[in-house]
Amino acid sequence: MELESEVRQWRIHKKDESWVLNQLRLSFGQVGLRFLMTCP
């Protein structure tokens, strides 16, 4: 029983992690595009 809850916690954490990475990638993409636009 203990292990099952542990696995569930881990799954939730992994989902969170990928969400955070996606957010970072999105914001970095925005900044990168702006940087490319300003630099000729």
C-alpha positions as YAML, in Angstrom:
chain: A
units: angstrom
residues:
- id: 1
  name: MET
  ca: [0.00, 0.00, 0.00]
- id: 2
  name: GLU
  ca: [2.83, 2.36, 0.95]
- id: 3
  name: LEU
  ca: [4.58, 1.81, -2.37]
- id: 4
  name: GLU
  ca: [1.43, 2.57, -4.35]
- id: 5
  name: SER
  ca: [1.01, 6.02, -2.78]
- id: 6
  name: GLU
  ca: [4.72, 6.62, -3.35]
- id: 7
  name: VAL
  ca: [4.34, 5.84, -7.04]
- id: 8
  name: ARG
  ca: [1.32, 8.11, -7.29]
- id: 9
  name: GLN
  ca: [3.29, 10.96, -5.70]
- id: 10
  name: TRP
  ca: [6.15, 10.35, -8.13]
- id: 11
  name: ARG
  ca: [3.79, 10.41, -11.12]
- id: 12
  name: ILE
  ca: [2.30, 13.71, -9.99]
- id: 13
  name: HIS
  ca: [5.78, 15.11, -9.50]
- id: 14
  name: LYS
  ca: [6.88, 14.01, -12.97]
- id: 15
  name: LYS
  ca: [3.82, 15.66, -14.50]
- id: 16
  name: ASP
  ca: [4.65, 18.85, -12.59]
- id: 17
  name: GLU
  ca: [8.24, 18.67, -13.77]
- id: 18
  name: SER
  ca: [7.31, 18.37, -17.43]
- id: 19
  name: TRP
  ca: [4.85, 21.25, -17.02]
- id: 20
  name: VAL
  ca: [7.57, 23.45, -15.51]
- id: 21
  name: LEU
  ca: [9.97, 22.50, -18.30]
- id: 22
  name: ASN
  ca: [7.32, 23.35, -20.89]
- id: 23
  name: GLN
  ca: [6.72, 26.74, -19.26]
- id: 24
  name: LEU
  ca: [10.48, 27.44, -19.23]
- id: 25
  name: ARG
  ca: [10.79, 26.43, -22.87]
- id: 26
  name: LEU
  ca: [7.87, 28.67, -23.82]
- id: 27
  name: SER
  ca: [9.21, 31.71, -21.98]
- id: 28
  name: PHE
  ca: [12.73, 31.08, -23.29]
- id: 29
  name: GLY
  ca: [11.34, 30.79, -26.82]
- id: 30
  name: GLN
  ca: [9.65, 34.18, -26.40]
- id: 31
  name: VAL
  ca: [12.86, 35.79, -25.16]
- id: 32
  name: GLY
  ca: [14.90, 34.08, -27.88]
- id: 33
  name: LEU
  ca: [12.56, 35.34, -30.59]
- id: 34
  name: ARG
  ca: [12.72, 38.89, -29.24]
- id: 35
  name: PHE
  ca: [16.51, 38.68, -29.06]
- id: 36
  name: LEU
  ca: [16.71, 37.45, -32.66]
- id: 37
  name: MET
  ca: [14.41, 40.27, -33.78]
- id: 38
  name: THR
  ca: [16.49, 42.99, -32.11]
- id: 39
  name: CYS
  ca: [19.87, 41.61, -33.24]
- id: 40
  name: PRO
  ca: [20.36, 42.10, -36.99]
...
